[in-house]
Coordinates of N, CA and C in Angstrom, one line a residue:
M29 N -8.1 12.2 31.2 CA -6.7 12.2 30.9 C -6.4 11.1 29.9
R30 N -7.0 10.0 30.1 CA -6.7 8.9 29.1 C -7.2 9.2 27.7
L31 N -8.4 9.8 27.7 CA -8.9 10.2 26.4 C -8.1 11.2 25.7
A32 N -7.6 12.2 26.5 CA -6.7 13.2 25.9 C -5.4 12.6 25.4
S33 N -4.9 11.7 26.1 CA -3.6 11.0 25.7 C -3.8 10.2 24.4
L34 N -5.0 9.6 24.3 CA -5.3 8.8 23.1 C -5.4 9.7 21.9
R35 N -6.1 10.9 22.2 CA -6.2 11.9 21.1 C -4.9 12.4 20.6
R36 N -4.0 12.7 21.5 CA -2.7 13.1 21.2 C -1.9 12.1 20.4
S37 N -2.1 10.8 20.8 CA -1.4 9.7 20.1 C -1.9 9.6 18.6
I38 N -3.2 9.7 18.5 CA -3.8 9.6 17.1 C -3.4 10.8 16.3
D39 N -3.3 12.0 16.9 CA -2.9 13.2 16.1 C -1.4 13.0 15.7
S40 N -0.6 12.4 16.6 CA 0.8 12.2 16.2 C 0.9 11.2 15.0
D41 N 0.1 10.2 15.1 CA 0.2 9.2 14.0 C -0.3 9.8 12.7
V42 N -1.4 10.6 12.7 CA -1.9 11.2 11.5 C -0.8 12.1 10.9
A43 N -0.2 12.9 11.8 CA 0.9 13.9 11.3 C 2.0 13.1 10.7
L44 N 2.5 12.1 11.4 CA 3.6 11.3 10.8 C 3.3 10.5 9.6
F45 N 2.0 10.1 9.5 CA 1.5 9.4 8.3 C 1.6 10.4 7.1
L46 N 1.1 11.6 7.3 CA 1.1 12.6 6.3 C 2.5 13.1 5.9
L47 N 3.4 13.1 7.0 CA 4.8 13.5 6.7 C 5.5 12.4 5.8
V48 N 5.2 11.2 6.1 CA 5.8 10.1 5.3 C 5.3 10.1 3.8
V49 N 3.9 10.3 3.7 CA 3.3 10.3 2.4 C 3.8 11.5 1.6
G50 N 3.9 12.7 2.3 CA 4.3 13.9 1.6 C 5.8 13.8 1.1
F51 N 6.7 13.2 2.0 CA 8.0 13.1 1.6 C 8.1 12.1 0.4
S52 N 7.4 11.0 0.5 CA 7.4 10.0 -0.6 C 7.0 10.6 -1.9
L53 N 5.9 11.3 -1.8 CA 5.3 11.9 -3.1 C 6.3 12.9 -3.7
A54 N 7.0 13.7 -2.9 CA 8.0 14.6 -3.4 C 9.1 13.9 -4.0
Y55 N 9.6 12.8 -3.4 CA 10.7 12.1 -3.8 C 10.4 11.3 -5.1
L56 N 9.2 10.7 -5.2 CA 8.8 9.9 -6.3 C 8.5 10.8 -7.5
S57 N 8.1 12.0 -7.3 CA 7.8 12.9 -8.4 C 9.0 13.2 -9.2
L58 N 10.2 13.0 -8.7 CA 11.4 13.2 -9.4 C 11.6 12.2 -10.5
F59 N 11.0 11.0 -10.3 CA 11.2 9.8 -11.2 C 10.1 9.7 -12.2
I60 N 9.0 10.4 -12.1 CA 7.9 10.3 -13.0 C 8.4 10.5 -14.4
F61 N 9.3 11.5 -14.6 CA 9.7 11.9 -16.0 C 11.0 11.1 -16.5
I62 N 11.7 10.5 -15.5 CA 13.0 10.0 -15.9 C 13.2 8.5 -15.8
S63 N 12.2 7.8 -15.2 CA 12.2 6.4 -15.1 C 12.2 5.7 -16.5
P64 N 13.0 4.7 -16.7 CA 12.9 4.0 -18.0 C 11.5 3.4 -18.3
Y65 N 11.2 3.5 -19.5 CA 9.9 2.9 -19.9 C 10.0 1.4 -20.1
D66 N 9.2 0.6 -19.5 CA 9.2 -0.8 -19.6 C 8.2 -1.2 -20.7
M67 N 8.7 -1.7 -21.7 CA 7.9 -2.1 -22.9 C 7.0 -3.3 -22.6
A68 N 7.5 -4.2 -21.6 CA 6.7 -5.4 -21.4 C 5.5 -5.1 -20.5
D69 N 5.7 -5.0 -19.1 CA 4.6 -4.9 -18.2 C 3.9 -3.5 -18.3
E70 N 4.7 -2.5 -18.3 CA 4.2 -1.1 -18.3 C 3.5 -0.9 -19.7
G71 N 4.1 -1.3 -20.8 CA 3.5 -1.2 -22.1 C 2.3 -2.0 -22.2
Y72 N 2.3 -3.2 -21.6 CA 1.1 -4.0 -21.7 C -0.1 -3.3 -20.9
L73 N 0.2 -2.7 -19.8 CA -0.9 -2.0 -19.0 C -1.5 -0.9 -19.9
Y74 N -0.6 -0.1 -20.5 CA -1.2 1.0 -21.3 C -1.9 0.5 -22.5
Y75 N -1.4 -0.6 -23.1 CA -2.0 -1.1 -24.3 C -3.4 -1.6 -24.0
V76 N -3.6 -2.3 -22.9 CA -4.9 -2.8 -22.5 C -5.9 -1.7 -22.2
V77 N -5.4 -0.7 -21.5 CA -6.2 0.5 -21.1 C -6.7 1.1 -22.4
K78 N -5.8 1.3 -23.4 CA -6.1 2.0 -24.6 C -7.2 1.1 -25.4
R79 N -7.0 -0.2 -25.4 CA -8.0 -1.0 -26.0 C -9.4 -0.9 -25.4
L80 N -9.4 -0.9 -24.0 CA -10.7 -0.8 -23.3 C -11.4 0.6 -23.6
T81 N -10.6 1.6 -23.7 CA -11.2 2.9 -24.0 C -11.8 3.0 -25.4
T82 N -11.4 2.1 -26.3 CA -12.0 2.1 -27.6 C -13.2 1.1 -27.7
G83 N -13.5 0.5 -26.6 CA -14.7 -0.4 -26.5 C -14.5 -1.9 -26.6
D84 N -13.2 -2.3 -26.6 CA -12.9 -3.7 -26.6 C -13.2 -4.3 -25.2
R85 N -13.5 -5.6 -25.1 CA -13.9 -6.2 -23.9 C -12.9 -7.2 -23.4
P86 N -12.6 -7.2 -22.0 CA -11.6 -8.1 -21.5 C -12.1 -9.6 -21.6
Y87 N -11.2 -10.5 -21.9 CA -11.5 -11.9 -22.1 C -12.2 -12.2 -23.4
V88 N -12.8 -11.2 -24.0 CA -13.5 -11.5 -25.3 C -12.6 -10.9 -26.4
D89 N -12.2 -9.7 -26.4 CA -11.4 -9.1 -27.4 C -9.9 -9.0 -26.9
I90 N -9.7 -9.0 -25.6 CA -8.4 -8.8 -25.1 C -8.0 -10.0 -24.2
E91 N -6.9 -10.6 -24.4 CA -6.4 -11.7 -23.5 C -5.7 -11.1 -22.3
L92 N -6.1 -11.4 -21.1 CA -5.5 -10.9 -19.9 C -4.6 -12.1 -19.2
H93 N -3.4 -11.7 -18.8 CA -2.5 -12.7 -18.2 C -2.3 -12.4 -16.8
S94 N -2.9 -13.1 -15.9 CA -2.8 -13.0 -14.4 C -3.4 -11.7 -13.8
Y95 N -3.8 -10.8 -14.7 CA -4.4 -9.6 -14.2 C -5.9 -9.7 -14.2
L96 N -6.6 -9.0 -13.3 CA -8.0 -9.0 -13.3 C -8.5 -7.6 -13.9
P97 N -9.7 -7.6 -14.4 CA -10.2 -6.4 -15.2 C -10.3 -5.1 -14.4
L98 N -10.5 -5.2 -13.1 CA -10.7 -3.9 -12.4 C -9.5 -3.1 -12.4
M99 N -8.3 -3.7 -12.4 CA -7.1 -2.8 -12.4 C -7.1 -2.0 -13.6
F100 N -7.4 -2.5 -14.8 CA -7.4 -1.8 -16.0 C -8.6 -0.8 -16.0
G101 N -9.7 -1.2 -15.4 CA -10.9 -0.3 -15.4 C -10.6 0.9 -14.5
T102 N -9.8 0.7 -13.5 CA -9.4 1.9 -12.7 C -8.6 2.9 -13.5
F103 N -7.7 2.4 -14.3 CA -6.9 3.3 -15.2 C -7.8 3.9 -16.3
V104 N -8.7 3.2 -16.7 CA -9.7 3.7 -17.8 C -10.4 4.9 -17.2
A105 N -11.0 4.7 -16.0 CA -11.7 5.8 -15.3 C -10.8 7.0 -15.0
Y106 N -9.6 6.7 -14.6 CA -8.6 7.8 -14.3 C -8.3 8.6 -15.6
S107 N -8.1 7.9 -16.7 CA -7.7 8.5 -17.9 C -8.8 9.5 -18.4
D108 N -10.1 9.2 -18.1 CA -11.2 10.1 -18.4 C -11.0 11.5 -17.8
I109 N -10.3 11.5 -16.6 CA -10.1 12.7 -15.8 C -8.8 13.4 -16.2
A110 N -7.7 12.6 -16.1 CA -6.4 13.1 -16.2 C -5.7 12.9 -17.6
G111 N -6.4 12.2 -18.5 CA -5.7 11.9 -19.8 C -5.0 10.6 -19.7
D112 N -4.6 10.2 -20.9 CA -4.0 8.8 -21.0 C -2.5 8.9 -21.3
S113 N -1.8 10.0 -20.9 CA -0.3 10.1 -21.1 C 0.4 9.2 -20.1
V114 N 1.6 8.8 -20.4 CA 2.4 8.0 -19.5 C 2.7 8.8 -18.2
I115 N 2.9 10.1 -18.3 CA 3.2 11.0 -17.2 C 2.0 11.0 -16.2
A116 N 0.8 11.1 -16.8 CA -0.5 11.1 -16.0 C -0.6 9.8 -15.2
F117 N -0.4 8.7 -15.9 CA -0.5 7.4 -15.3 C 0.5 7.2 -14.2
R118 N 1.7 7.7 -14.4 CA 2.8 7.5 -13.4 C 2.5 8.4 -12.2
A119 N 1.9 9.5 -12.4 CA 1.5 10.4 -11.3 C 0.6 9.6 -10.3
L120 N -0.4 8.9 -10.9 CA -1.3 8.1 -10.1 C -0.5 7.0 -9.4
M121 N 0.4 6.4 -10.0 CA 1.2 5.3 -9.4 C 2.1 5.9 -8.3
A122 N 2.6 7.1 -8.5 CA 3.4 7.7 -7.4 C 2.5 8.0 -6.2
V123 N 1.3 8.4 -6.4 CA 0.4 8.6 -5.2 C 0.2 7.3 -4.5
G124 N -0.1 6.2 -5.3 CA -0.3 4.9 -4.7 C 1.0 4.4 -3.9
L125 N 2.2 4.6 -4.4 CA 3.4 4.2 -3.7 C 3.6 5.1 -2.5
S126 N 3.2 6.3 -2.5 CA 3.3 7.2 -1.4 C 2.4 6.8 -0.2
L127 N 1.2 6.4 -0.6 CA 0.2 5.9 0.4 C 0.7 4.6 1.0
A128 N 1.4 3.8 0.2 CA 1.9 2.5 0.7 C 3.0 2.8 1.7
A129 N 3.8 3.8 1.5 CA 4.8 4.2 2.5 C 4.1 4.6 3.8
G130 N 3.0 5.4 3.7 CA 2.3 5.7 4.9 C 1.7 4.5 5.6
F131 N 1.2 3.6 4.9 CA 0.7 2.3 5.5 C 1.9 1.5 6.1
A132 N 3.1 1.6 5.5 CA 4.2 1.0 6.1 C 4.5 1.6 7.5
Y133 N 4.4 2.9 7.6 CA 4.6 3.5 8.9 C 3.6 3.0 9.9
L134 N 2.3 3.0 9.5 CA 1.3 2.5 10.5 C 1.5 1.1 10.9
S135 N 2.1 0.3 10.0 CA 2.4 -1.1 10.4 C 3.6 -1.2 11.3
L136 N 4.6 -0.5 10.9 CA 5.9 -0.6 11.7 C 5.7 -0.1 13.1
K137 N 4.9 1.0 13.3 CA 4.8 1.5 14.6 C 4.1 0.6 15.6
T138 N 3.6 -0.5 15.1 CA 3.0 -1.5 16.0 C 4.1 -2.2 16.8
V139 N 5.3 -2.4 16.2 CA 6.3 -3.2 16.9 C 7.6 -2.4 17.2
V140 N 7.7 -1.2 16.7 CA 8.9 -0.4 17.0 C 8.5 1.1 17.4
P141 N 9.3 1.8 18.0 CA 9.0 3.2 18.3 C 8.7 4.0 17.1
R142 N 7.9 5.1 17.2 CA 7.5 5.9 16.1 C 8.6 6.4 15.2
R143 N 9.7 6.9 15.8 CA 10.8 7.4 15.0 C 11.4 6.4 14.1
W144 N 11.5 5.1 14.6 CA 12.1 4.0 13.8 C 11.1 3.6 12.7
A145 N 9.8 3.7 13.1 CA 8.8 3.4 12.1 C 8.8 4.4 10.9
V146 N 9.1 5.7 11.2 CA 9.2 6.7 10.2 C 10.4 6.4 9.3
F147 N 11.6 6.1 9.9 CA 12.8 5.8 9.2 C 12.5 4.6 8.3
G148 N 11.9 3.5 8.8 CA 11.6 2.3 8.0 C 10.7 2.6 6.8
A149 N 9.7 3.4 7.1 CA 8.7 3.8 6.0 C 9.4 4.6 4.9
I150 N 10.3 5.5 5.3 CA 11.0 6.3 4.3 C 12.0 5.4 3.5
A151 N 12.6 4.5 4.2 CA 13.5 3.6 3.5 C 12.8 2.8 2.4
I152 N 11.5 2.4 2.8 CA 10.7 1.7 1.8 C 10.4 2.6 0.6
A153 N 10.1 3.8 0.9 CA 9.7 4.8 -0.2 C 10.9 5.1 -1.1
L154 N 12.1 5.0 -0.5 CA 13.3 5.3 -1.3 C 13.6 4.3 -2.4
V155 N 13.0 3.1 -2.2 CA 13.2 2.0 -3.2 C 11.8 1.5 -3.7
P156 N 11.2 2.3 -4.5 CA 9.8 2.0 -4.9 C 9.6 0.8 -5.8
G157 N 10.7 0.4 -6.5 CA 10.5 -0.6 -7.5 C 9.8 -0.1 -8.7
P158 N 9.4 -1.0 -9.6 CA 8.7 -0.5 -10.8 C 7.4 0.2 -10.5
F159 N 7.2 1.4 -11.1 CA 6.0 2.2 -10.8 C 4.7 1.4 -11.1
F160 N 4.7 0.7 -12.2 CA 3.5 0.0 -12.6 C 3.1 -1.1 -11.7
K161 N 3.9 -1.5 -10.7 CA 3.6 -2.5 -9.7 C 3.1 -1.9 -8.4
F162 N 2.7 -0.6 -8.5 CA 2.4 0.2 -7.3 C 1.3 -0.5 -6.4
Y163 N 0.3 -1.1 -7.1 CA -0.8 -1.7 -6.4 C -0.4 -2.9 -5.6
V164 N 0.7 -3.5 -5.9 CA 1.1 -4.7 -5.1 C 1.5 -4.2 -3.7
R165 N 2.4 -3.2 -3.7 CA 2.9 -2.7 -2.4 C 1.7 -2.0 -1.7
L166 N 0.9 -1.2 -2.4 CA -0.1 -0.5 -1.7 C -1.1 -1.4 -1.0
L167 N -1.6 -2.4 -1.7 CA -2.6 -3.3 -1.2 C -2.1 -4.2 -0.1
Q168 N -0.9 -4.7 -0.3 CA -0.3 -5.5 0.8 C -0.1 -4.8 2.1
L169 N 0.4 -3.5 2.0 CA 0.6 -2.8 3.2 C -0.6 -2.2 3.8
A170 N -1.6 -2.0 2.9 CA -2.9 -1.5 3.5 C -3.6 -2.7 4.3
V171 N -3.6 -3.9 3.7 CA -4.1 -5.0 4.4 C -3.3 -5.2 5.8
L172 N -2.0 -5.1 5.7 CA -1.2 -5.3 6.9 C -1.5 -4.2 8.0
A173 N -1.5 -3.0 7.6 CA -1.8 -1.9 8.5 C -3.2 -2.0 9.1
A174 N -4.2 -2.3 8.3 CA -5.5 -2.4 8.8 C -5.7 -3.6 9.8
A175 N -5.0 -4.7 9.5 CA -5.1 -5.9 10.4 C -4.4 -5.6 11.7
L176 N -3.3 -5.0 11.7 CA -2.6 -4.7 12.9 C -3.3 -3.6 13.7
W177 N -3.9 -2.6 13.1 CA -4.7 -1.6 13.7 C -5.9 -2.2 14.4
W178 N -6.6 -3.1 13.7 CA -7.7 -3.8 14.3 C -7.3 -4.7 15.5
W179 N -6.2 -5.3 15.3 CA -5.7 -6.2 16.4 C -5.4 -5.5 17.7
R180 N -5.0 -4.2 17.6 CA -4.6 -3.5 18.7 C -5.8 -2.7 19.3
S181 N -6.8 -2.3 18.4 CA -7.8 -1.4 18.9 C -9.2 -1.9 18.8
R182 N -9.4 -3.0 18.0 CA -10.8 -3.5 17.7 C -11.7 -2.4 17.1
C183 N -11.0 -1.5 16.3 CA -11.7 -0.3 15.8 C -12.5 -0.7 14.5
N184 N -13.8 -0.3 14.4 CA -14.6 -0.6 13.3 C -14.0 0.0 12.0
L185 N -13.4 1.2 12.1 CA -12.8 1.8 10.9 C -11.6 0.9 10.4
A186 N -10.9 0.3 11.3 CA -9.8 -0.5 10.9 C -10.3 -1.8 10.2
W187 N -11.4 -2.3 10.7 CA -12.0 -3.5 10.1 C -12.5 -3.1 8.7
A188 N -13.1 -1.9 8.6 CA -13.6 -1.5 7.3 C -12.5 -1.3 6.3
L189 N -11.3 -0.8 6.7 CA -10.2 -0.6 5.8 C -9.6 -2.0 5.4
F190 N -9.6 -2.9 6.3 CA -9.2 -4.3 6.0 C -10.0 -4.9 5.0
V191 N -11.4 -4.8 5.1 CA -12.3 -5.4 4.2 C -12.1 -4.7 2.8
V192 N -12.0 -3.4 2.7 CA -11.9 -2.7 1.5 C -10.5 -3.1 0.8
A193 N -9.4 -3.1 1.5 CA -8.1 -3.5 1.0 C -8.1 -4.9 0.5
G194 N -8.7 -5.8 1.3 CA -8.8 -7.2 1.0 C -9.7 -7.4 -0.3
A195 N -10.8 -6.7 -0.4 CA -11.6 -6.8 -1.5 C -10.9 -6.3 -2.8
A196 N -10.2 -5.2 -2.6 CA -9.4 -4.7 -3.8 C -8.4 -5.7 -4.2
G197 N -7.7 -6.4 -3.3 CA -6.8 -7.4 -3.6 C -7.4 -8.6 -4.4
L198 N -8.6 -8.9 -4.0 CA -9.4 -10.0 -4.7 C -9.7 -9.6 -6.2
V199 N -9.9 -8.3 -6.4 CA -10.3 -7.9 -7.8 C -9.2 -7.3 -8.6
F200 N -8.0 -7.1 -7.9 CA -6.8 -6.6 -8.7 C -6.0 -7.8 -9.0
R201 N -5.4 -8.5 -8.0 CA -4.7 -9.7 -8.1 C -4.7 -10.4 -6.8
V202 N -5.2 -11.7 -6.8 CA -5.4 -12.4 -5.6 C -4.1 -12.7 -4.8
D203 N -3.0 -12.9 -5.5 CA -1.8 -13.1 -4.8 C -1.3 -12.0 -4.0
V204 N -1.8 -10.7 -4.4 CA -1.5 -9.6 -3.5 C -2.1 -9.7 -2.2
L205 N -3.4 -10.1 -2.1 CA -4.1 -10.3 -0.9 C -3.4 -11.4 0.0
Y206 N -3.0 -12.5 -0.7 CA -2.3 -13.6 0.1 C -1.1 -13.1 0.7
A207 N -0.3 -12.3 0.0 CA 1.0 -11.7 0.5 C 0.7 -10.8 1.6
G208 N -0.3 -10.0 1.5 CA -0.7 -9.1 2.6 C -1.0 -9.8 3.9
L209 N -1.8 -10.9 3.8 CA -2.2 -11.7 4.9 C -0.9 -12.4 5.5
A210 N 0.0 -12.8 4.7 CA 1.2 -13.5 5.2 C 2.0 -12.5 6.0
L211 N 2.1 -11.2 5.5 CA 2.8 -10.2 6.2 C 2.1 -9.9 7.6
C212 N 0.8 -10.0 7.6 CA 0.0 -9.9 8.9 C 0.5 -10.9 9.9
V213 N 0.5 -12.2 9.4 CA 1.0 -13.3 10.3 C 2.4 -13.1 10.8
A214 N 3.3 -12.6 9.9 CA 4.7 -12.4 10.3 C 4.8 -11.3 11.3
M215 N 4.1 -10.2 11.1 CA 4.2 -9.1 12.0 C 3.6 -9.4 13.4
L216 N 2.4 -10.1 13.4 CA 1.8 -10.5 14.6 C 2.7 -11.4 15.4
T217 N 3.3 -12.3 14.7 CA 4.2 -13.3 15.4 C 5.4 -12.5 16.0
A218 N 5.9 -11.5 15.3 CA 7.0 -10.7 15.8 C 6.5 -9.9 17.0
A219 N 5.3 -9.4 17.0 CA 4.8 -8.6 18.1 C 4.7 -9.5 19.3
V220 N 4.1 -10.7 19.2 CA 4.0 -11.6 20.3 C 5.3 -12.0 20.8
A221 N 6.3 -12.3 20.0 CA 7.6 -12.7 20.4 C 8.3 -11.5 21.2
I222 N 8.1 -10.3 20.8 CA 8.6 -9.2 21.6 C 8.0 -9.0 22.9
A223 N 6.6 -9.2 22.9 CA 5.9 -9.1 24.2 C 6.4 -10.2 25.2
V224 N 6.6 -11.4 24.7 CA 7.0 -12.6 25.5 C 8.4 -12.3 26.1
D225 N 9.3 -11.7 25.2 CA 10.7 -11.4 25.7 C 10.6 -10.3 26.8
M226 N 9.8 -9.3 26.6 CA 9.7 -8.3 27.6 C 9.2 -8.8 28.9
A227 N 8.2 -9.7 28.8 CA 7.6 -10.3 30.0 C 8.7 -11.1 30.8
Q228 N 9.5 -11.8 30.0 CA 10.5 -12.6 30.6 C 11.6 -11.8 31.3
V229 N 11.9 -10.6 30.7 CA 12.8 -9.7 31.3 C 12.3 -9.2 32.7
V230 N 11.0 -8.8 32.6 CA 10.3 -8.3 33.9 C 10.3 -9.3 34.9
V231 N 10.0 -10.5 34.6 CA 9.9 -11.6 35.6 C 11.3 -11.9 36.1
S232 N 12.3 -11.9 35.3 CA 13.7 -12.2 35.8 C 14.2 -11.1 36.7
K233 N 13.7 -9.9 36.6 CA 14.1 -8.8 37.5 C 13.5 -9.0 38.9
W234 N 12.4 -9.6 38.9 CA 11.7 -9.9 40.2 C 12.5 -10.9 41.0

């Protein structure tokens, strides 16, 4: 019975994760074509990617400001498959932001009921911020979701996700990893505080 209940819980979480991701992707797809073009950060991203595709080298031919090479390398590899148009790049960013909303659900369900976690994740998806900053939200929430999952289950898959997301943070932008870990501390502190309050309520009723 316990195993069956656990399986139903996992199935529910997977279904709600996919629901949030699907909604987010449909919503964000509306903005791929109409979002204003940012000549500074977004233009810089495309400029560096274009330079790399022509054979220029980071730190030798191209000066990088606070960004690490792997982020641009990811877009270079992607452009080989999908092309180097702004629309193609924004499509990838929309997928990243949608996955971030899914990770937000997985994080929130640790401290609130599932329905509120879904509402919270959708609220996050509705305010995506600049598309070209997608990796910030994605990696922070992936680190947070993996840490909370491992804290509750001691699951090896959760630990693997935490290591992968953390490693990605180290090679994309280190401050993203730090922010994700800070969110972990904040959420765990909130979870402990809620558990203590519930225990005090139970004790007071005795």
